[in-house]
Short mmCIF file of C-alpha atoms in Angstrom, two decimals:
data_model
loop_
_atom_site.label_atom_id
_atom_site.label_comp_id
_atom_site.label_asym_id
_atom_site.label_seq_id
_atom_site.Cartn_x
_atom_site.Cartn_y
_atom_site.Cartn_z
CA UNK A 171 0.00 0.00 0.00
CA UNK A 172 1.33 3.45 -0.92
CA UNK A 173 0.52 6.16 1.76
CA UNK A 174 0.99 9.78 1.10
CA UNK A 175 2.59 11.90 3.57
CA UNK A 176 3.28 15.87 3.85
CA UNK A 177 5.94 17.66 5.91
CA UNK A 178 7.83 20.82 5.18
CA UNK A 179 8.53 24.63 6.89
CA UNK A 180 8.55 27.96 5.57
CA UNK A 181 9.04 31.35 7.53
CA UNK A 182 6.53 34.67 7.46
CA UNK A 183 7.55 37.68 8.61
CA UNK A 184 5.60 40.07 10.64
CA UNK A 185 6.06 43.25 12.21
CA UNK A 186 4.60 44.59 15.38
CA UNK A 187 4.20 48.55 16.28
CA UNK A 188 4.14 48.97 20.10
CA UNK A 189 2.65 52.41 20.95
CA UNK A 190 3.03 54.42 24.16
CA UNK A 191 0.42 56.65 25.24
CA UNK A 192 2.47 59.24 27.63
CA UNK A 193 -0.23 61.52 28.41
CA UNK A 194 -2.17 65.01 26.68
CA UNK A 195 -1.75 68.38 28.32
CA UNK A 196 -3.59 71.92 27.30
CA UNK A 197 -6.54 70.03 25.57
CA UNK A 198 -9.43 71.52 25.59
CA UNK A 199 -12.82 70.94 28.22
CA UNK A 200 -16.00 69.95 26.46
CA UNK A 201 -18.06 68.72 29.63
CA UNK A 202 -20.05 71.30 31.75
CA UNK A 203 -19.67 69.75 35.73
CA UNK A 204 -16.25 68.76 37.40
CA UNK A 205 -12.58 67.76 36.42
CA UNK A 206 -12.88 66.28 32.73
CA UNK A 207 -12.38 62.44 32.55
CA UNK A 208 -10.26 61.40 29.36
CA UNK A 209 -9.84 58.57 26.68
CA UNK A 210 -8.04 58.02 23.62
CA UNK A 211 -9.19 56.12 20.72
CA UNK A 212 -6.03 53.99 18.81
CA UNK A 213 -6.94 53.59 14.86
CA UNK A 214 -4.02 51.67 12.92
CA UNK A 215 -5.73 50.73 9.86
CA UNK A 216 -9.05 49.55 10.60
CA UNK A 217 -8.19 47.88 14.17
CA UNK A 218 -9.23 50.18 16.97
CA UNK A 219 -7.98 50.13 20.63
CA UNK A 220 -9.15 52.25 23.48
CA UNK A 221 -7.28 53.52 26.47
CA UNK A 222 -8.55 53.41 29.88
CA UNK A 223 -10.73 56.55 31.19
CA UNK A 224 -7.88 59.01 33.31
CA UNK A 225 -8.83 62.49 34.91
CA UNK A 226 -6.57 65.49 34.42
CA UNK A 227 -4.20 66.45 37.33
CA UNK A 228 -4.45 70.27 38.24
CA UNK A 229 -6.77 72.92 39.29
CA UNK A 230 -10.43 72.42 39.17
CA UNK A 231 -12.60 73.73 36.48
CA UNK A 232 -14.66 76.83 37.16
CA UNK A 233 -18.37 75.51 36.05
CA UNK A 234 -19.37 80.01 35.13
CA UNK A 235 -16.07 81.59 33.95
CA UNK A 236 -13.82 78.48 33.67
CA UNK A 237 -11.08 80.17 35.23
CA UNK A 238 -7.79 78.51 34.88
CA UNK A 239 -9.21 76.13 32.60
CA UNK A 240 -6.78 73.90 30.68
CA UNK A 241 -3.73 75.47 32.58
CA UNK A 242 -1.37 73.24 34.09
CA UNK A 243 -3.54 70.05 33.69
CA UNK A 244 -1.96 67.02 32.35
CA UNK A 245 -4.23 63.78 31.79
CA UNK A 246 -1.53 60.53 32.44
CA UNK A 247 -2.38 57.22 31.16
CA UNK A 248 1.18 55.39 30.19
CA UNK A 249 -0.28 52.45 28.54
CA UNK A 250 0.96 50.52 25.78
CA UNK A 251 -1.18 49.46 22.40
CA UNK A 252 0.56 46.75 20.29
CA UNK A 253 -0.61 46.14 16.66
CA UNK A 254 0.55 43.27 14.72
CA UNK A 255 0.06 42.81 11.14
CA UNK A 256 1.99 40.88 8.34
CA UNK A 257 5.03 42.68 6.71
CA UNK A 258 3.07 42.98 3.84
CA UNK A 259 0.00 44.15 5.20
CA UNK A 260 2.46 47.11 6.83
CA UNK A 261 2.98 48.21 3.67
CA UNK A 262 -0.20 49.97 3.27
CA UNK A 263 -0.12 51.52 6.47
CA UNK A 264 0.44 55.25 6.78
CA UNK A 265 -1.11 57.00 9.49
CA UNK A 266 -1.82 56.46 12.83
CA UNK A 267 -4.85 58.58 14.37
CA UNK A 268 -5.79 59.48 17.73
CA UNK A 269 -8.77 60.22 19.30
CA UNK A 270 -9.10 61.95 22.34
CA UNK A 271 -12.21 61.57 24.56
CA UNK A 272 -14.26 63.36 27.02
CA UNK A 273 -16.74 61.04 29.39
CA UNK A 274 -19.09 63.81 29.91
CA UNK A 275 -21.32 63.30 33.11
CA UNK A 276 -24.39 63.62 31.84
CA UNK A 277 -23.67 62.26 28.31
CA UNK A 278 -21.88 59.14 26.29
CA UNK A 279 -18.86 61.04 25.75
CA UNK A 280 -17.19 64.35 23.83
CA UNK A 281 -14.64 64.75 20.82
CA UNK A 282 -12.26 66.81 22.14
CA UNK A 283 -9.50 66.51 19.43
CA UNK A 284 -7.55 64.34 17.11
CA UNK A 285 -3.86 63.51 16.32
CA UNK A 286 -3.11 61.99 12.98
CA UNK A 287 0.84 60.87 12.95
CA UNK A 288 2.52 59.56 9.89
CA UNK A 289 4.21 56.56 10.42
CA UNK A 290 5.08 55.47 7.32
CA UNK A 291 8.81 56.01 8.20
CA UNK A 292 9.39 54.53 11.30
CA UNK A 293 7.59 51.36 9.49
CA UNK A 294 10.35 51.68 6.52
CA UNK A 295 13.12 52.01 8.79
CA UNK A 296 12.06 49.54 11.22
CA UNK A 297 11.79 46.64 8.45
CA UNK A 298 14.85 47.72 7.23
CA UNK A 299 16.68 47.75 10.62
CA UNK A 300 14.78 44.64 12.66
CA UNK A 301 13.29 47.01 14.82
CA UNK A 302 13.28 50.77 15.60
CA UNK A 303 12.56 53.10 18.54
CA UNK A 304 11.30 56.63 18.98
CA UNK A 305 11.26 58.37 22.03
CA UNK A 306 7.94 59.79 23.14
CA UNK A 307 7.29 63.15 21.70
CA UNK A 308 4.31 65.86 21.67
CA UNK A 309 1.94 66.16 18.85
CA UNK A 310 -0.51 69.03 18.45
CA UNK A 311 -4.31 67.71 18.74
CA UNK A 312 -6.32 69.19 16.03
CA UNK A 313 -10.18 70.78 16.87
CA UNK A 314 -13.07 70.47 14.14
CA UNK A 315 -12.31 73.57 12.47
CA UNK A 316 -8.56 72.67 12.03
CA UNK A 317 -7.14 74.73 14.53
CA UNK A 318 -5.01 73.55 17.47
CA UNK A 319 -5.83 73.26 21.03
CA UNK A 320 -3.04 71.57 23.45
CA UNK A 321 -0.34 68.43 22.64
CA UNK A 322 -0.38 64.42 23.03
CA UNK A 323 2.60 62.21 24.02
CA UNK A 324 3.18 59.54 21.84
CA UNK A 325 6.36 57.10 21.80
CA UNK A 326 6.79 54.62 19.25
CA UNK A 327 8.76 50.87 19.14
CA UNK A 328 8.59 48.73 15.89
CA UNK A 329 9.93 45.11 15.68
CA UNK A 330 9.99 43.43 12.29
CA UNK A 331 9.96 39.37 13.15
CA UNK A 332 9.51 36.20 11.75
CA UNK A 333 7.34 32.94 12.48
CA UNK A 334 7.71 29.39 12.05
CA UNK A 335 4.40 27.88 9.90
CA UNK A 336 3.58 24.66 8.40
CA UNK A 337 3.46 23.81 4.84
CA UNK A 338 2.82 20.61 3.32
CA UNK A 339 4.90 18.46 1.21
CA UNK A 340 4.45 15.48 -0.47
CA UNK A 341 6.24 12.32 -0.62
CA UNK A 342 5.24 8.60 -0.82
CA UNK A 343 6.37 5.73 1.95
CA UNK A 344 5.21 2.00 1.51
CA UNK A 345 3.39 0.34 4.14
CA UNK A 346 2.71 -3.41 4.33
CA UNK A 347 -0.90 -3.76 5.17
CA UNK A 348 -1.19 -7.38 5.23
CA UNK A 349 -2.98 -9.19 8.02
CA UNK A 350 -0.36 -10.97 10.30
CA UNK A 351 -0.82 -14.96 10.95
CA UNK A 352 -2.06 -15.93 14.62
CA UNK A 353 0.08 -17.34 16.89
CA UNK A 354 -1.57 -20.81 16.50
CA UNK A 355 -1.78 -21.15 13.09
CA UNK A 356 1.65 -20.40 13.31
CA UNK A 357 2.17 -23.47 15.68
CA UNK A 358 -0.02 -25.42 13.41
CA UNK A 359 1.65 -24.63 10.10
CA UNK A 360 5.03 -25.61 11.81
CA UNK A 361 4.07 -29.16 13.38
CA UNK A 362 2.61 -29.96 9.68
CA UNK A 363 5.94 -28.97 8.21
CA UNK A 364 7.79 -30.89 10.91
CA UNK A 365 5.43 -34.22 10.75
CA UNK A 366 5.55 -33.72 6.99
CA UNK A 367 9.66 -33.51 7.02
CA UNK A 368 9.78 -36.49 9.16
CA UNK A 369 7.56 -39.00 7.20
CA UNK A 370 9.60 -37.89 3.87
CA UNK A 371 13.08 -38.76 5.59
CA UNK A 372 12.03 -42.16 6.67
CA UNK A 373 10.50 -43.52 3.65
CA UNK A 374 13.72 -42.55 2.15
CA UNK A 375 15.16 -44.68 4.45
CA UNK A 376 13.23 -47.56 4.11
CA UNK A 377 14.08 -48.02 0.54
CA UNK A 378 17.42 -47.54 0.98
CA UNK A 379 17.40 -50.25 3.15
CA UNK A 380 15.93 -52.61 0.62
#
């Protein structure tokens, strides 16, 4: 019987972008009661991450004249998004946009402002290189009508890698599927062959004796 088998190996690369949201500072207030509570929306491609919710450090907001509004108030979240993708898939990938957040009291949430960052670059280099870091800078954050309103820190780390994955390949072994003889036919066939043996040897004897 000839069985068909398949074994082989082949690598794929991949590349993984590690971003590190520092923290925002100067952005703007959207809700109405309180100390603003802040997220950020990560968009690389079409994969989305969010950050957790963080409220700013500094004065308190002024509900009637806002007084020292946005001065000296940092939101902190230091967390780390990692997006993986294959190399080739990288490519294609430009931009990375963030979204920043307000979780309004009395509402869903707030737009506050938007960072779009090209990363284009740091993906060329990194593939290049194996892997590439960039220290966390500050980005403007952009309003609706285009105009600025406070700065984001963003860090970047990208690793080009590769994997291990299966691919088949063909080759063809032999393999003896014959049923095997019990034990006690085994037996039997032998003490025919024996008794069978013996009777031949002495009637040769016999007539040699005559």
């Amino acid at each position: 019987m000839r069985m068909e088998l398949s074994v082989n190996s082949m690598e794929t690369k991949k590349g993984i972008l590690e971003i590190l949201l520092v923290q925002a500072e100067g952005i703007r207030h959207t809700n109405l009661l309180g100390r603003p509570a802040y997220y950020v929306i990560v968009q690389c491609g079409t994969h989305l991450q969010r950050s957790k919710v963080t409220r700013v450090s500094g004065l308190l907001v002024d509900v009637f004249w806002h007084t020292n509004a946005g001065k000296d108030e940092k939101a902190w979240w230091n967390q780390k998004f990692v997006f993986e993708f294959p190399l080739i898939d990288w490519k294609h990938q430009t931009h990375l946009k963030l979204r920043i957040m307000d979780k309004e009291f009395l509402s869903r949430g707030g737009f506050v402002g938007e960072t779009i960052i090209y990363i284009g670059g740091i993906i060329s280099e990194g593939i290049e290189k194996g892997n590439l870091a960039v220290k966390p800078s500050s980005y403007n954050v952009v309003l609706e009508d285009d105009t600025f309103k406070g700065e984001i820190k963003i860090g970047f780390k990208f690793l080009a890698s590769k994997e291990v994955s299966m691919e088949t390949k063909s080759f063809i072994a032999v393999v003896n599927n014959q049923p095997r003889q019990s034990v006690s036919r085994s037996i039997r066939n032998l003490w025919n062959f024996s008794w069978w043996r013996f009777w031949f040897y002495s009637n040769r004897t016999i007539h040699a004796c005559k």
